[in-house]
Amino acid sequence: MNGNVEPAGAARQALPEVSFQPLHERIREDIINGVLPEGSWLKTHDLARRYEVSTNPIREALHQLSGEGFVIIHRNRGARVRTLDEAFVRNIFDIRALIEPYLVSLFVEQATEEDLAAMEQVQVRIEARPSDQIELDRLDDAFHGIMYDRHFNQEALAIRQRHSEVVRGLARRYPVSPARRVAMIREHRAIMEAVARHDVKATQDIVEKHARAAERNLIQRMRQAIKGSPSAWSE
């Protein structure tokens, strides 16, 4: 018998799990955490050395981050980290306040009991108050995804998704205040009630107000961070 053959019944040693994070997510994390500062130029060769990859994956990652709004690519000059300031946040939410009421209208007309049950299931998990901002963002995205993701307008969905990536990134830098979490739960419940009535106009109004409330809270948190004030906000 070959000495390299395992004896019958011998337990195989489990291989360690390898966690793999896509390159664009690694760069995005460093942008969000300020490791790659806002306004800084992103040189492909420097990034390739930093992340231990070749330059082609870096270029692909930068193009993806450009699509998400984290990076600005200048023709013949290279790429730099976008400054995620108050003006940029206002622009994003101006667009969301227009797009989301449009997207939700089709859903309200066609919403089924199964759709409402799916929203309820996600909402219950949101109301469990997860302490992890990433998990809260994931659940919030799932809640809204039930309403929007089946829409036929893929261009509108792509714009919303792109802006959502930026908002989620900023939310990790400036976590949602406890008061805002309570308000978000209340607003979600109001949306669900309007959907259950198939009241398109009421749902659109609530969705728009929901976006504006998120905008006000995020800008407030950004201002407080600049001032260096404690992270206990009223709104």
Tab-separated table of C-alpha atoms in Angstrom:
chain	number	residue	atom	x	y	z
A	1	MET	CA	0.000	0.000	0.000
A	2	ASN	CA	1.255	3.502	-0.814
A	3	GLY	CA	2.293	5.202	2.408
A	4	ASN	CA	0.626	8.447	1.241
A	5	VAL	CA	-2.863	6.889	1.170
A	6	GLU	CA	-5.010	7.850	4.170
A	7	PRO	CA	-6.221	4.957	6.333
A	8	ALA	CA	-9.886	4.080	5.979
A	9	GLY	CA	-12.089	6.241	8.179
A	10	ALA	CA	-9.384	8.798	8.799
A	11	ALA	CA	-10.819	12.276	9.214
A	12	ARG	CA	-9.735	14.739	6.593
A	13	GLN	CA	-8.286	17.964	7.899
A	14	ALA	CA	-10.597	20.844	7.072
A	15	LEU	CA	-9.028	23.526	4.942
A	16	PRO	CA	-9.205	27.037	6.386
A	17	GLU	CA	-11.826	29.293	4.821
A	18	VAL	CA	-10.383	32.039	2.674
A	19	SER	CA	-12.215	35.339	2.852
A	20	PHE	CA	-12.027	37.335	-0.371
A	21	GLN	CA	-13.031	40.967	-0.634
A	22	PRO	CA	-13.229	42.437	-4.146
A	23	LEU	CA	-10.584	45.023	-4.900
A	24	HIS	CA	-13.026	47.878	-5.443
A	25	GLU	CA	-14.539	47.205	-2.014
A	26	ARG	CA	-11.108	47.317	-0.380
A	27	ILE	CA	-10.381	50.665	-2.024
A	28	ARG	CA	-13.867	51.921	-1.116
A	29	GLU	CA	-13.253	50.963	2.528
A	30	ASP	CA	-10.023	52.963	2.548
A	31	ILE	CA	-11.824	55.959	1.051
A	32	ILE	CA	-14.617	55.771	3.616
A	33	ASN	CA	-12.126	55.401	6.480
A	34	GLY	CA	-10.008	58.309	5.231
A	35	VAL	CA	-6.964	56.172	4.481
A	36	LEU	CA	-7.227	57.538	0.938
A	37	PRO	CA	-8.097	61.185	1.715
A	38	GLU	CA	-10.792	63.145	-0.091
A	39	GLY	CA	-9.378	65.072	-3.027
A	40	SER	CA	-6.211	62.963	-3.242
A	41	TRP	CA	-4.988	61.694	-6.587
A	42	LEU	CA	-5.052	57.930	-7.104
A	43	LYS	CA	-2.030	56.723	-9.042
A	44	THR	CA	-2.491	53.264	-10.490
A	45	HIS	CA	1.090	52.137	-9.888
A	46	ASP	CA	1.015	53.297	-6.260
A	47	LEU	CA	-2.310	51.549	-5.695
A	48	ALA	CA	-1.043	48.400	-7.409
A	49	ARG	CA	1.847	48.242	-4.935
A	50	ARG	CA	-0.428	49.007	-2.012
A	51	TYR	CA	-2.966	46.283	-2.816
A	52	GLU	CA	-0.400	43.884	-4.301
A	53	VAL	CA	-2.071	43.522	-7.683
A	54	SER	CA	-1.300	44.537	-11.246
A	55	THR	CA	-2.421	47.871	-12.698
A	56	ASN	CA	-5.272	46.471	-14.811
A	57	PRO	CA	-7.426	45.391	-11.830
A	58	ILE	CA	-6.747	48.806	-10.274
A	59	ARG	CA	-8.056	50.570	-13.369
A	60	GLU	CA	-11.165	48.376	-13.386
A	61	ALA	CA	-11.765	49.053	-9.688
A	62	LEU	CA	-11.385	52.809	-10.168
A	63	HIS	CA	-13.912	52.775	-13.008
A	64	GLN	CA	-16.359	50.890	-10.801
A	65	LEU	CA	-15.832	53.339	-7.945
A	66	SER	CA	-16.323	56.174	-10.409
A	67	GLY	CA	-19.696	54.674	-11.292
A	68	GLU	CA	-20.555	54.514	-7.571
A	69	GLY	CA	-19.567	58.143	-7.069
A	70	PHE	CA	-16.508	57.699	-4.840
A	71	VAL	CA	-13.920	58.506	-7.502
A	72	ILE	CA	-13.712	61.145	-10.241
A	73	ILE	CA	-11.792	60.189	-13.359
A	74	HIS	CA	-10.260	63.096	-15.286
A	75	ARG	CA	-9.365	62.431	-18.892
A	76	ASN	CA	-5.580	62.425	-19.437
A	77	ARG	CA	-5.028	63.378	-15.776
A	78	GLY	CA	-5.968	60.318	-13.751
A	79	ALA	CA	-8.379	59.709	-10.902
A	80	ARG	CA	-8.929	61.321	-7.536
A	81	VAL	CA	-11.074	60.692	-4.495
A	82	ARG	CA	-14.315	62.658	-4.615
A	83	THR	CA	-14.913	65.179	-1.875
A	84	LEU	CA	-18.059	63.907	-0.193
A	85	ASP	CA	-19.198	67.262	1.125
A	86	GLU	CA	-22.580	68.747	2.031
A	87	ALA	CA	-23.233	70.074	-1.476
A	88	PHE	CA	-22.664	66.631	-2.976
A	89	VAL	CA	-24.981	65.023	-0.405
A	90	ARG	CA	-27.720	67.548	-1.213
A	91	ASN	CA	-27.386	66.777	-4.911
A	92	ILE	CA	-27.729	63.052	-4.252
A	93	PHE	CA	-30.832	63.439	-2.140
A	94	ASP	CA	-32.413	65.885	-4.582
A	95	ILE	CA	-32.213	63.117	-7.170
A	96	ARG	CA	-33.405	60.417	-4.745
A	97	ALA	CA	-36.387	62.546	-3.743
A	98	LEU	CA	-37.397	62.584	-7.408
A	99	ILE	CA	-36.548	59.009	-8.391
A	100	GLU	CA	-37.912	57.051	-5.431
A	101	PRO	CA	-41.512	58.351	-5.570
A	102	TYR	CA	-41.444	57.518	-9.291
A	103	LEU	CA	-40.124	54.005	-8.664
A	104	VAL	CA	-42.544	53.224	-5.849
A	105	SER	CA	-45.707	54.102	-7.787
A	106	LEU	CA	-45.669	50.947	-9.916
A	107	PHE	CA	-45.077	48.771	-6.876
A	108	VAL	CA	-48.002	50.265	-4.950
A	109	GLU	CA	-50.368	49.534	-7.823
A	110	GLN	CA	-49.277	45.899	-8.031
A	111	ALA	CA	-48.311	45.056	-4.414
A	112	THR	CA	-49.466	41.649	-3.229
A	113	GLU	CA	-49.949	40.127	0.206
A	114	GLU	CA	-46.663	38.310	-0.347
A	115	ASP	CA	-44.915	41.635	-0.961
A	116	LEU	CA	-46.334	43.094	2.240
A	117	ALA	CA	-45.312	39.976	4.157
A	118	ALA	CA	-41.767	40.302	2.810
A	119	MET	CA	-41.630	43.951	3.883
A	120	GLU	CA	-42.939	43.013	7.326
A	121	GLN	CA	-40.279	40.338	7.715
A	122	VAL	CA	-37.478	42.800	6.967
A	123	GLN	CA	-39.061	45.523	9.063
A	124	VAL	CA	-39.231	43.281	12.126
A	125	ARG	CA	-35.488	42.746	11.858
A	126	ILE	CA	-34.927	46.502	11.535
A	127	GLU	CA	-37.035	47.084	14.635
A	128	ALA	CA	-34.812	44.665	16.541
A	129	ARG	CA	-32.360	47.604	16.436
A	130	PRO	CA	-29.184	45.979	15.108
A	131	SER	CA	-26.172	47.744	16.612
A	132	ASP	CA	-24.097	47.171	13.480
A	133	GLN	CA	-24.502	50.053	11.006
A	134	ILE	CA	-23.581	47.767	8.103
A	135	GLU	CA	-26.368	45.344	9.020
A	136	LEU	CA	-28.854	48.186	9.431
A	137	ASP	CA	-27.926	49.520	5.996
A	138	ARG	CA	-28.297	46.054	4.484
A	139	LEU	CA	-31.771	45.620	5.964
A	140	ASP	CA	-32.860	49.106	4.929
A	141	ASP	CA	-31.676	48.418	1.392
A	142	ALA	CA	-33.610	45.126	1.391
A	143	PHE	CA	-36.761	46.910	2.578
A	144	HIS	CA	-36.609	49.455	-0.228
A	145	GLY	CA	-35.455	46.855	-2.726
A	146	ILE	CA	-38.755	44.994	-2.340
A	147	MET	CA	-40.498	48.120	-3.621
A	148	TYR	CA	-38.086	49.189	-6.342
A	149	ASP	CA	-36.103	46.284	-7.745
A	150	ARG	CA	-38.800	44.904	-10.069
A	151	HIS	CA	-39.251	48.243	-11.832
A	152	PHE	CA	-38.736	48.201	-15.593
A	153	ASN	CA	-36.624	51.393	-15.648
A	154	GLN	CA	-33.150	49.980	-15.194
A	155	GLU	CA	-31.502	53.364	-15.723
A	156	ALA	CA	-33.395	54.877	-12.791
A	157	LEU	CA	-32.556	51.844	-10.676
A	158	ALA	CA	-28.868	52.157	-11.576
A	159	ILE	CA	-28.814	55.809	-10.506
A	160	ARG	CA	-30.479	54.971	-7.206
A	161	GLN	CA	-28.079	52.082	-6.588
A	162	ARG	CA	-25.060	54.248	-7.344
A	163	HIS	CA	-26.205	56.921	-4.915
A	164	SER	CA	-27.096	54.317	-2.300
A	165	GLU	CA	-23.481	53.128	-2.271
A	166	VAL	CA	-22.326	56.650	-1.421
A	167	VAL	CA	-24.989	57.144	1.247
A	168	ARG	CA	-24.138	53.796	2.861
A	169	GLY	CA	-20.473	54.745	2.855
A	170	LEU	CA	-21.199	58.064	4.534
A	171	ALA	CA	-23.500	56.368	7.051
A	172	ARG	CA	-20.581	54.222	8.159
A	173	ARG	CA	-18.448	57.316	8.639
A	174	TYR	CA	-21.286	59.200	10.356
A	175	PRO	CA	-23.488	56.510	11.991
A	176	VAL	CA	-27.240	57.024	12.209
A	177	SER	CA	-28.349	58.702	15.436
A	178	PRO	CA	-30.650	56.786	17.809
A	179	ALA	CA	-33.418	59.333	17.219
A	180	ARG	CA	-33.142	58.853	13.469
A	181	ARG	CA	-33.440	55.080	13.873
A	182	VAL	CA	-36.729	55.548	15.719
A	183	ALA	CA	-38.000	57.953	13.045
A	184	MET	CA	-36.937	55.569	10.268
A	185	ILE	CA	-38.975	52.767	11.827
A	186	ARG	CA	-41.991	55.033	12.049
A	187	GLU	CA	-41.611	56.136	8.428
A	188	HIS	CA	-41.250	52.551	7.202
A	189	ARG	CA	-44.478	51.621	8.993
A	190	ALA	CA	-46.257	54.561	7.369
A	191	ILE	CA	-45.013	53.437	3.957
A	192	MET	CA	-46.283	49.911	4.564
A	193	GLU	CA	-49.708	51.162	5.612
A	194	ALA	CA	-50.020	53.305	2.488
A	195	VAL	CA	-48.891	50.404	0.283
A	196	ALA	CA	-51.458	48.108	1.918
A	197	ARG	CA	-54.172	50.643	0.935
A	198	HIS	CA	-52.713	50.835	-2.605
A	199	ASP	CA	-52.588	54.599	-2.091
A	200	VAL	CA	-50.019	55.715	-4.635
A	201	LYS	CA	-50.010	59.428	-3.764
A	202	ALA	CA	-49.703	58.855	-0.010
A	203	THR	CA	-46.855	56.386	-0.506
A	204	GLN	CA	-45.016	58.772	-2.818
A	205	ASP	CA	-45.329	61.606	-0.304
A	206	ILE	CA	-44.037	59.470	2.561
A	207	VAL	CA	-41.141	58.119	0.491
A	208	GLU	CA	-40.093	61.648	-0.463
A	209	LYS	CA	-40.287	62.830	3.164
A	210	HIS	CA	-38.348	59.719	4.201
A	211	ALA	CA	-35.523	60.649	1.813
A	212	ARG	CA	-35.485	64.262	2.986
A	213	ALA	CA	-35.380	63.235	6.649
A	214	ALA	CA	-32.397	60.990	5.919
A	215	GLU	CA	-30.731	63.901	4.117
A	216	ARG	CA	-31.222	66.294	7.043
A	217	ASN	CA	-29.890	63.776	9.542
A	218	LEU	CA	-26.817	62.928	7.475
A	219	ILE	CA	-25.936	66.580	6.905
A	220	GLN	CA	-26.414	67.289	10.602
A	221	ARG	CA	-24.062	64.448	11.503
A	222	MET	CA	-21.498	65.712	8.997
A	223	ARG	CA	-21.641	69.213	10.485
A	224	GLN	CA	-21.323	67.882	14.014
A	225	ALA	CA	-18.295	65.814	13.006
A	226	ILE	CA	-16.626	68.888	11.501
A	227	LYS	CA	-17.255	70.822	14.714
A	228	GLY	CA	-16.025	67.903	16.793
A	229	SER	CA	-19.211	67.802	18.827
A	230	PRO	CA	-20.432	64.674	20.665
A	231	SER	CA	-22.377	62.208	18.536
A	232	ALA	CA	-25.744	62.693	20.221
A	233	TRP	CA	-28.082	64.453	17.861
A	234	SER	CA	-31.704	65.275	18.234
A	235	GLU	CA	-32.975	64.757	14.711
